[in-house]
mmCIF file of C-alpha atoms and ligand atoms in Angstrom:
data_model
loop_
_atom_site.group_PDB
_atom_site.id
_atom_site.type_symbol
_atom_site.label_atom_id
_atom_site.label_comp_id
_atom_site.label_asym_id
_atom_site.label_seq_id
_atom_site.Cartn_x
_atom_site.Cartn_y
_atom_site.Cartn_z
ATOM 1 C CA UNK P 1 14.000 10.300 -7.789
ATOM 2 C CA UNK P 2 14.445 10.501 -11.487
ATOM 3 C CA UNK P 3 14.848 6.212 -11.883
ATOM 4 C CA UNK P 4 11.672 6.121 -10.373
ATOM 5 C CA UNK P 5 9.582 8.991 -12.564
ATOM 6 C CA UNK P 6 8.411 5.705 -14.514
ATOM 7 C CA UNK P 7 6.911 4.502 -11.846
ATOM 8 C CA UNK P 8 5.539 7.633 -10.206
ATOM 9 C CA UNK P 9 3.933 8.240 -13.510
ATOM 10 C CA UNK P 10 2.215 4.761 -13.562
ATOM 11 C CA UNK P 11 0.342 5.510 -10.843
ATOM 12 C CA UNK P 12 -0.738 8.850 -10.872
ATOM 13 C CA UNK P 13 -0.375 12.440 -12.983
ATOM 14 C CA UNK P 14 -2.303 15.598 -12.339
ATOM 15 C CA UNK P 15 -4.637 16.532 -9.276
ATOM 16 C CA UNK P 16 -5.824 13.648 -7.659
ATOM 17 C CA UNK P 17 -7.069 15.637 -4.787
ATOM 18 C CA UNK P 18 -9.608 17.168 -7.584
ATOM 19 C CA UNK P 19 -10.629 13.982 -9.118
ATOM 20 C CA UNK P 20 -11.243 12.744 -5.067
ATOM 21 C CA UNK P 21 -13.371 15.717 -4.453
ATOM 22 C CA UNK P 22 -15.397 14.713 -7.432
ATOM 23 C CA UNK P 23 -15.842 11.614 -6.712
ATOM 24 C CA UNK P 24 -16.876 12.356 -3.163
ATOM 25 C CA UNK P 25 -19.277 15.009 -4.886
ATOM 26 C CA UNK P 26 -20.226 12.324 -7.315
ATOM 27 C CA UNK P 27 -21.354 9.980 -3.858
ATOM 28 C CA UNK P 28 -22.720 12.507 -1.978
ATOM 29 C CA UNK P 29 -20.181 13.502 0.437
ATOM 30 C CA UNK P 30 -19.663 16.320 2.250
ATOM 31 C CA UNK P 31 -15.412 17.107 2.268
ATOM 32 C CA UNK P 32 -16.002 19.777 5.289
ATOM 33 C CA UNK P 33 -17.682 16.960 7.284
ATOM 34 C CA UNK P 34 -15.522 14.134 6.285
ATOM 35 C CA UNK P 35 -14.385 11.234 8.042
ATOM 36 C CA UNK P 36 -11.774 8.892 8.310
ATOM 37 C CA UNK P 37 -14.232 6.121 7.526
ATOM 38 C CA UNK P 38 -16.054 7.621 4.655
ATOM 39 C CA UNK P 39 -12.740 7.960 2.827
ATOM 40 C CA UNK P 40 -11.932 4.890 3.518
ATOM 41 C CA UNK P 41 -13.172 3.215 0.844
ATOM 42 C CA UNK P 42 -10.698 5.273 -2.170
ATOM 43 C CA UNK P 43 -7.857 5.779 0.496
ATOM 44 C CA UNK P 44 -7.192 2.251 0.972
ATOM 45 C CA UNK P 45 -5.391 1.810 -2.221
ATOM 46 C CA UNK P 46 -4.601 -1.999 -2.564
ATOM 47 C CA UNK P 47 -5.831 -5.118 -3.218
ATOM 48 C CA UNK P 48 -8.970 -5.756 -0.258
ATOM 49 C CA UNK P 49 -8.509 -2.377 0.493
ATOM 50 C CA UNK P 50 -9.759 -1.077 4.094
ATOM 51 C CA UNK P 51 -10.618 -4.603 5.464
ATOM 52 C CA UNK P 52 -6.590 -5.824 4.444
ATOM 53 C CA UNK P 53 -5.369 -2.641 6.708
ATOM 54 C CA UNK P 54 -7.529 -3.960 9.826
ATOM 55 C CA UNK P 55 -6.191 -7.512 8.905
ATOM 56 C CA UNK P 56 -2.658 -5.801 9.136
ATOM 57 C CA UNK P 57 -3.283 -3.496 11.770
ATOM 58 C CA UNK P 58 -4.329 -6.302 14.098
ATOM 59 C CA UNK P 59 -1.477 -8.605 13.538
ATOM 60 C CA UNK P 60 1.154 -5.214 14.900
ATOM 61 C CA UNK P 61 2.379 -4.675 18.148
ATOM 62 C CA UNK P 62 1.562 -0.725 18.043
ATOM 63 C CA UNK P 63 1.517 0.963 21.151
ATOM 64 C CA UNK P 64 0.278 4.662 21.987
ATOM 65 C CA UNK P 65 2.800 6.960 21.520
ATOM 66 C CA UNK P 66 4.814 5.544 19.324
ATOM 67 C CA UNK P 67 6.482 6.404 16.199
ATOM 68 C CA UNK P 68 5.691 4.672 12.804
ATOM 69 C CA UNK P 69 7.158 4.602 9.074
ATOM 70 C CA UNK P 70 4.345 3.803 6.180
ATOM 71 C CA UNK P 71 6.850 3.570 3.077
ATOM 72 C CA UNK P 72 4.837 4.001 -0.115
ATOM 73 C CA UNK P 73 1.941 5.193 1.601
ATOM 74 C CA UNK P 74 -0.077 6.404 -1.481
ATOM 75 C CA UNK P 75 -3.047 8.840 0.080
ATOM 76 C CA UNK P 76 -2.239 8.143 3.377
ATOM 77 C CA UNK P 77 -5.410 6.118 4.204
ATOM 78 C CA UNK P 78 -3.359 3.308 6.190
ATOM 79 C CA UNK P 79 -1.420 5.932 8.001
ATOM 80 C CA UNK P 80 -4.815 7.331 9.275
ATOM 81 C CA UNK P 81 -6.648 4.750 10.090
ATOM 82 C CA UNK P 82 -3.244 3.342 12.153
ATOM 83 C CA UNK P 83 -3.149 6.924 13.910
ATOM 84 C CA UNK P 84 -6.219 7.111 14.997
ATOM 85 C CA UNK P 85 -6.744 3.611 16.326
ATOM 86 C CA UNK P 86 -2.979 3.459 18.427
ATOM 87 C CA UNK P 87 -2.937 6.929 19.103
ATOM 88 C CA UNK P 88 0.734 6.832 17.308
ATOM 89 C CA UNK P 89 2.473 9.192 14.932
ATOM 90 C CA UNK P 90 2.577 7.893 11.343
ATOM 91 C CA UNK P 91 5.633 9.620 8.883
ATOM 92 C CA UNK P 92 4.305 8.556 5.385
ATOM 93 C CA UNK P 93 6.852 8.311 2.180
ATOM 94 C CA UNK P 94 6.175 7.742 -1.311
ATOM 95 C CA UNK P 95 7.425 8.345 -4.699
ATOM 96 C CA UNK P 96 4.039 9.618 -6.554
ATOM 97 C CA UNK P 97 4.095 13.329 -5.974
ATOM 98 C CA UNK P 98 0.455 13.939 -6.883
ATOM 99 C CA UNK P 99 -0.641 11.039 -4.131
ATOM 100 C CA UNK P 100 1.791 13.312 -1.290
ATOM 101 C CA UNK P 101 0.004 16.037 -2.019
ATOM 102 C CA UNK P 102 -3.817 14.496 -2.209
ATOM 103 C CA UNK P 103 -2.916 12.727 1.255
ATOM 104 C CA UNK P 104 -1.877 15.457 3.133
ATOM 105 C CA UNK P 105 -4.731 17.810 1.873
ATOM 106 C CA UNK P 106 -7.009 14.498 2.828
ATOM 107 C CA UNK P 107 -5.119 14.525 6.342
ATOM 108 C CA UNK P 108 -6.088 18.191 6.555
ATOM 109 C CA UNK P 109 -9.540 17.627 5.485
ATOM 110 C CA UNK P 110 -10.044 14.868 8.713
ATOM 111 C CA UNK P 111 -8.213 17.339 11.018
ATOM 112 C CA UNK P 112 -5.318 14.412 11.773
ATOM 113 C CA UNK P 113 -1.963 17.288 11.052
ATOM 114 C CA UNK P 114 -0.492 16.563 14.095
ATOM 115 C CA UNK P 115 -0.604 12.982 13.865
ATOM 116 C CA UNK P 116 0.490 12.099 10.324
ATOM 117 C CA UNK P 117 2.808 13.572 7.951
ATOM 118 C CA UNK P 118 3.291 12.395 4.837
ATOM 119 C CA UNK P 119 6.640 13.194 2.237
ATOM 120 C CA UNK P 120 8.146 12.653 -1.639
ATOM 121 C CA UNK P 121 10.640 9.635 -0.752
ATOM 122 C CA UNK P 122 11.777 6.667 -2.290
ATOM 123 C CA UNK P 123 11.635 3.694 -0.006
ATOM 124 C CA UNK P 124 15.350 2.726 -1.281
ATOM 125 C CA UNK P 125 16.626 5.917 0.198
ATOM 126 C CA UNK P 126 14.742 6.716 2.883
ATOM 127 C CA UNK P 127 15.030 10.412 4.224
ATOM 128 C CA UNK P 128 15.067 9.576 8.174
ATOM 129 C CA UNK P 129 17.582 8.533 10.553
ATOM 130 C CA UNK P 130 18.870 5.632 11.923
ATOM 131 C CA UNK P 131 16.689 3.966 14.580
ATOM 132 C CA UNK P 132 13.871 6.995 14.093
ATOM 133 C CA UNK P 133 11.113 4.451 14.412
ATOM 134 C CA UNK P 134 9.079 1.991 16.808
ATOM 135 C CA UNK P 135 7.837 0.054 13.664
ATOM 136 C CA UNK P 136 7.164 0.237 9.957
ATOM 137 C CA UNK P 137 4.787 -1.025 7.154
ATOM 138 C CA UNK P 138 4.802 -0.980 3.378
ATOM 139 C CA UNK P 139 1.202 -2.613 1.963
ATOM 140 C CA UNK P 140 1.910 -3.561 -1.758
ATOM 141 C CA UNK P 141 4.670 -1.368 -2.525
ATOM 142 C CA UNK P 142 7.243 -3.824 -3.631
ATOM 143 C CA UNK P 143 5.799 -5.036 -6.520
ATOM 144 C CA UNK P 144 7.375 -1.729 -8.278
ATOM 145 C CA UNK P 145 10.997 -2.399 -6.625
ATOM 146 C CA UNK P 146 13.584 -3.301 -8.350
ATOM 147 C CA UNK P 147 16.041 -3.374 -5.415
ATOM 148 C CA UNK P 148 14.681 -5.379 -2.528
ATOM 149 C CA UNK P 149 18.020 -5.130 -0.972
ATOM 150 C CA UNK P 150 17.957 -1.211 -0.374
ATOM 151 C CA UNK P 151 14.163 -1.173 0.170
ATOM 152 C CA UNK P 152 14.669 -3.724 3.252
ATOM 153 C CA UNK P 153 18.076 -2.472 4.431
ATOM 154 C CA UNK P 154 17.067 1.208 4.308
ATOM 155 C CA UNK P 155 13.846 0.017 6.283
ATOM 156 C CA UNK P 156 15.562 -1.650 8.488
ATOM 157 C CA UNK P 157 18.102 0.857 9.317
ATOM 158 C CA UNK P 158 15.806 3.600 10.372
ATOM 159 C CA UNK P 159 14.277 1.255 12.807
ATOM 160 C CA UNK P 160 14.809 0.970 16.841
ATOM 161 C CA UNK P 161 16.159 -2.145 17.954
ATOM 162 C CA UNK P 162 13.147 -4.129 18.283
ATOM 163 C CA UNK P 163 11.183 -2.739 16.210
ATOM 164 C CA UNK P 164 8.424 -4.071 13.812
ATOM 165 C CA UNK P 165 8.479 -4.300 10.014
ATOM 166 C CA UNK P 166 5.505 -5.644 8.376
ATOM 167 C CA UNK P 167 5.066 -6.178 4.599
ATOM 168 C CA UNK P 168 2.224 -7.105 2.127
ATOM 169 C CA UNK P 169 2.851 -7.681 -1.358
ATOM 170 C CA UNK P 170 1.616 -9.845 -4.404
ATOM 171 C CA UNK P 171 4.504 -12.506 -4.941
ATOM 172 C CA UNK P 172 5.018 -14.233 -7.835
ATOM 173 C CA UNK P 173 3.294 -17.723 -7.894
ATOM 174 C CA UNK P 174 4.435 -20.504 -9.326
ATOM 175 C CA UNK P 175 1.853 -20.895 -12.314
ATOM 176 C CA UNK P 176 3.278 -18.832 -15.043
ATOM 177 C CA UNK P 177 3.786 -14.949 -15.635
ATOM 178 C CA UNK P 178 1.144 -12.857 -14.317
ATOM 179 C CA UNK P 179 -1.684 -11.147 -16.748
ATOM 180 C CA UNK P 180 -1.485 -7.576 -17.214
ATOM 181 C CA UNK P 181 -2.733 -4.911 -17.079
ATOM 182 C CA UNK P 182 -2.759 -5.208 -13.141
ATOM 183 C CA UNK P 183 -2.361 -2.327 -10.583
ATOM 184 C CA UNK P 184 1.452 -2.001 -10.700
ATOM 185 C CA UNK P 185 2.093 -2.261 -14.436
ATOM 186 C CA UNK P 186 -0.035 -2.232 -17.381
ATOM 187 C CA UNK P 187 2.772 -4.741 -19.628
ATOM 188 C CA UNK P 188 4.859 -6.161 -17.160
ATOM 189 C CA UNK P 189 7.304 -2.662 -17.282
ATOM 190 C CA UNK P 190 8.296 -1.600 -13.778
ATOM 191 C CA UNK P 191 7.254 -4.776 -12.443
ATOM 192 C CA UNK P 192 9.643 -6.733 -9.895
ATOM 193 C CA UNK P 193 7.255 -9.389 -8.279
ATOM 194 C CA UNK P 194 9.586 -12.190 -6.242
ATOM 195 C CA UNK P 195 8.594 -15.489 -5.127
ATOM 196 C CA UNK P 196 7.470 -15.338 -0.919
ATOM 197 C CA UNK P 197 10.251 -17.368 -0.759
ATOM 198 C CA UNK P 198 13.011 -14.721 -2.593
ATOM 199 C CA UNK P 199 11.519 -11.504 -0.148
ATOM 200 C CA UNK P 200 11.832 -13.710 3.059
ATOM 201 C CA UNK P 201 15.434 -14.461 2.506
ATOM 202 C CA UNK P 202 15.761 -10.432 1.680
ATOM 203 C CA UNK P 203 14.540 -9.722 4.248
ATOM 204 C CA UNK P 204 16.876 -11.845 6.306
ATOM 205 C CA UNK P 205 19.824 -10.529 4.603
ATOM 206 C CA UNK P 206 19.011 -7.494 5.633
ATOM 207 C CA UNK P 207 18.961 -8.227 9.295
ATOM 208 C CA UNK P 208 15.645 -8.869 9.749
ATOM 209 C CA UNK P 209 14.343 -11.825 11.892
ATOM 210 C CA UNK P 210 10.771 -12.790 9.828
ATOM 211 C CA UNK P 211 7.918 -13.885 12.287
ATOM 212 C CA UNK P 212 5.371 -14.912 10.286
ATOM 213 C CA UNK P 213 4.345 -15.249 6.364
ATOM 214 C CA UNK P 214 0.652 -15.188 5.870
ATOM 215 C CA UNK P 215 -1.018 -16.518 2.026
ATOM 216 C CA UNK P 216 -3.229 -13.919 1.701
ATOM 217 C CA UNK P 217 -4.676 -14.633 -2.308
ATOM 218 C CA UNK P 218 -8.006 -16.584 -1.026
ATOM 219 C CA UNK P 219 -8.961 -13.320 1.132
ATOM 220 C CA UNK P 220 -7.575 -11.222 -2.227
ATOM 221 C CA UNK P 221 -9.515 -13.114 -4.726
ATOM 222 C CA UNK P 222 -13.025 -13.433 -2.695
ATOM 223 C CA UNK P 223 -12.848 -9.543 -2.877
ATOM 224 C CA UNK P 224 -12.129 -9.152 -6.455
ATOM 225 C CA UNK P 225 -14.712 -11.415 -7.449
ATOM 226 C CA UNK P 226 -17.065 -9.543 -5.290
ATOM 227 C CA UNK P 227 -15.792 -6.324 -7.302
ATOM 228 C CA UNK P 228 -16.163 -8.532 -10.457
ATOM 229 C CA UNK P 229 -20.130 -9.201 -9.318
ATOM 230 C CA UNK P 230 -20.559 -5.756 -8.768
ATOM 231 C CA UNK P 231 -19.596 -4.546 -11.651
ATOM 232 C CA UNK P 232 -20.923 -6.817 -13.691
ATOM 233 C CA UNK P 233 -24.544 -6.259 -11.758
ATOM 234 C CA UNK P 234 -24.411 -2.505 -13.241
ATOM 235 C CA UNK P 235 -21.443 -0.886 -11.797
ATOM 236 C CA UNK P 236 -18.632 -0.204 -9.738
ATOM 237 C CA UNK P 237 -19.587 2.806 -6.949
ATOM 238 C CA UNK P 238 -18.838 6.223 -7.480
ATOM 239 C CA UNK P 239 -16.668 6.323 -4.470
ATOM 240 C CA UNK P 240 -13.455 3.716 -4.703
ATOM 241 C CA UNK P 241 -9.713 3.347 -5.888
ATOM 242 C CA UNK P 242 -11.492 1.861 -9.204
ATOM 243 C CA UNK P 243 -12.030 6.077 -9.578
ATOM 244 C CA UNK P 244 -8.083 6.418 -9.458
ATOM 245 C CA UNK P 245 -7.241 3.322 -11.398
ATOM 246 C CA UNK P 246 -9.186 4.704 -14.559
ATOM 247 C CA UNK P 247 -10.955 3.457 -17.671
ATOM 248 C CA UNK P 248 -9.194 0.002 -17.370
ATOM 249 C CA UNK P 249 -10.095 -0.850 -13.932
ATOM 250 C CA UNK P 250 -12.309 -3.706 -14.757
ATOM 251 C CA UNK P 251 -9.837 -5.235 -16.206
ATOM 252 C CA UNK P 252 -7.218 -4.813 -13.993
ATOM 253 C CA UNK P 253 -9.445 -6.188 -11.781
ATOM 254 C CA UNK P 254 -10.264 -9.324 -13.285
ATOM 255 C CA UNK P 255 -6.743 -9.892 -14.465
ATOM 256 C CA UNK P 256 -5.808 -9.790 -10.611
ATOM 257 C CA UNK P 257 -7.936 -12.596 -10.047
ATOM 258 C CA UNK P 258 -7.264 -14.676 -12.415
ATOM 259 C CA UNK P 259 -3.541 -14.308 -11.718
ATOM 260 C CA UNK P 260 -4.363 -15.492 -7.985
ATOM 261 C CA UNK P 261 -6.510 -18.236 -9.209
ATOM 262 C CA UNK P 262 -4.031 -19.840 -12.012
ATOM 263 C CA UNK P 263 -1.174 -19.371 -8.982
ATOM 264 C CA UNK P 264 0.972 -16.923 -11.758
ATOM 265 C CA UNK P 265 0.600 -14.272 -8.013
ATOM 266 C CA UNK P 266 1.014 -15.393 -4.504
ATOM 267 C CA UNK P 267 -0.140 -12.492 -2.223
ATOM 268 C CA UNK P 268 1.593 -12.960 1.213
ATOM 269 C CA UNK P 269 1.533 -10.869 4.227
ATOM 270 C CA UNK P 270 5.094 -11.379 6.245
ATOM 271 C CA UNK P 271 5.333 -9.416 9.533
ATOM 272 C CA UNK P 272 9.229 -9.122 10.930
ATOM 273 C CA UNK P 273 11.043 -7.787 13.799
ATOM 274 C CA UNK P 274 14.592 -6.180 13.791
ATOM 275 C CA UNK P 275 16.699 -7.974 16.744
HETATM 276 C C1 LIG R 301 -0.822 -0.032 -4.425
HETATM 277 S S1 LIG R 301 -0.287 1.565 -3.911
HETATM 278 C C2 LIG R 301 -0.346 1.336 -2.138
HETATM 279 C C3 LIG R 301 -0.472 2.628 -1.385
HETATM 280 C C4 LIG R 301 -0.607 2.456 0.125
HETATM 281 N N1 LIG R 301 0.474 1.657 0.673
HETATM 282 C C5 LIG R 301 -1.921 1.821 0.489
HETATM 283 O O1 LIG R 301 -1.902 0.657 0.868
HETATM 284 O O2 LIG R 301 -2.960 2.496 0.403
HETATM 285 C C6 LIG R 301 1.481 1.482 -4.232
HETATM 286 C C7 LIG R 301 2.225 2.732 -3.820
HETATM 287 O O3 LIG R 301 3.616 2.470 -3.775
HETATM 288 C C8 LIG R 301 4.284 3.663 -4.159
HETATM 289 N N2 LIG R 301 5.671 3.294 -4.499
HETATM 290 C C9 LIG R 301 6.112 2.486 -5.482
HETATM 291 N N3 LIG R 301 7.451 2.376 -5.444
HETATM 292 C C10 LIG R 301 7.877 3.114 -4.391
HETATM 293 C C11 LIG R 301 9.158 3.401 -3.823
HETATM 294 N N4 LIG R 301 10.285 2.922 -4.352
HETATM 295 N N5 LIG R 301 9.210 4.187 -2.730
HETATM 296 C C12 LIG R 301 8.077 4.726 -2.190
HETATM 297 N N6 LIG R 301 6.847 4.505 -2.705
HETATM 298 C C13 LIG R 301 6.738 3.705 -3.777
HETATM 299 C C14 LIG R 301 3.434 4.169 -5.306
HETATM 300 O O4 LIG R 301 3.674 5.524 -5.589
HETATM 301 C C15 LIG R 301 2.037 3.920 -4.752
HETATM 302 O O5 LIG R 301 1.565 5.002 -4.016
#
């Protein structure tokens, strides 16, 4: 895990389960009480947040019972929100120790134990064996991978025959390099954005048969400028990943927009199958 302190670091030090509980304080909500949907809007921590896990969630074959993989799951709010609406079991990795922690003390907090357990892993050396899992996700992981190759292969490996792989991820467009600061890097350091076309023929040579590549920047960018509006109306809310992104989150966000709109990112959405 030590190549990927950098990027650990990047997106979170400290007690993020404390600075979650403040910010719930901060909006009025009770943590004893709390509910999958109320923390919905922090846990979600990507671009579109909840609504892009529904988007995702829709487009999977899940069925109850079975056994999933979220790689890079951050605080666990897509591993959730997929447990509780297949009735599956959801094994989250991911590399930010402080974001482990916070999601399984939020997975405590909503009672969900025995359905989702999350772990310190790096998605290029996953700690599961072969053919563990019915199907697998990472939402805008990759951006922060420097080897495709292992992340796919190692995903694919500790799949079932037949199982699903579905990936979301801001590409890199064809309009120039990308602004920063954005959500993954803050200067372009530990940033490994490919063109859709690149990932899809990773993914391939890794074994993977790819389904279906969605565009998903004019869903990205309506939301950002709707974050843009807000904020420039008097304020973000005091309940949202903008809490967890820090000081700089306006203009990350606005950066991430503009990159969509001058084509320098090319979100995509690419759901996969292994034979
Ligand atoms: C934008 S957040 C997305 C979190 C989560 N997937 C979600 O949608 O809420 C990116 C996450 O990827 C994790 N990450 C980056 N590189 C990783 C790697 N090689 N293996 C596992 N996790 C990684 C980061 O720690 C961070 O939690």
């Amino acid at each position: 895990m030590a190549a990927t302190q950098p990027i650990s670091d990047h997106w979170a030090t400290g007690d993020v389960f404390a600075r979650i509980l403040a910010a719930m304080e901060a909006a009025e909500i009770d943590p004893a009480g709390v509910t999958v949907e109320q923390l919905a809007p922090i846990d979600h921590f990507h671009a579109r947040g909840f609504p892009a896990t529904r988007d995702l969630a829709d487009a999977l074959p899940v069925r109850r019972g079975d056994r999933l993989i979220d790689i890079g799951c951050g605080l666990g709010g897509p591993a959730r929100y997929m447990a509780g609406r297949f009735g599956c079991h959801v094994d989250g990795i991911d590399i930010t120790a402080p974001f482990v922690e916070a999601a399984n003390r939020l997975t405590a907090l909503v009672g969900m134990e025995g359905a989702v357990a999350v772990r310190l892993g790096d998605g290029q050396a996953l700690p599961f064996g072969d053919g563990t899992f019915d199907g697998g996700y990472a939402q805008h992981v990759t951006m922060n991978v420097p080897d495709r190759g292992a992340f796919f292969r190692e995903a694919f490996r500790v799949l079932k025959p037949g199982g699903f792989f579905a990936l979301t991820e801001h590409g890199l467009g064809e309009g120039g390099p990308p602004h920063h600061p954005l959500p993954w890097s803050k200067d372009g350091s530990g940033a490994h954005l490919m063109r859709p076309g690149d990932t899809v023929a990773a993914l391939e040579a890794a074994g993977f048969e790819v389904d279906e590549v969605t565009g998903t920047g004019a869903k990205y960018l309506e939301a950002y400028n709707a974050a843009i509006a807000l904020d420039e109306s008097g304020g973000l809310p005091p309940f949202g990943t903008h809490v967890l992104i820090g000081p700089q989150a306006p203009e990350i966000i606005r950066n991430a927009a503009r990159n969509i709109a001058e084509g320098r990112t090319h979100p995509v959405q690419i759901l996969c199958r292994r034979p």
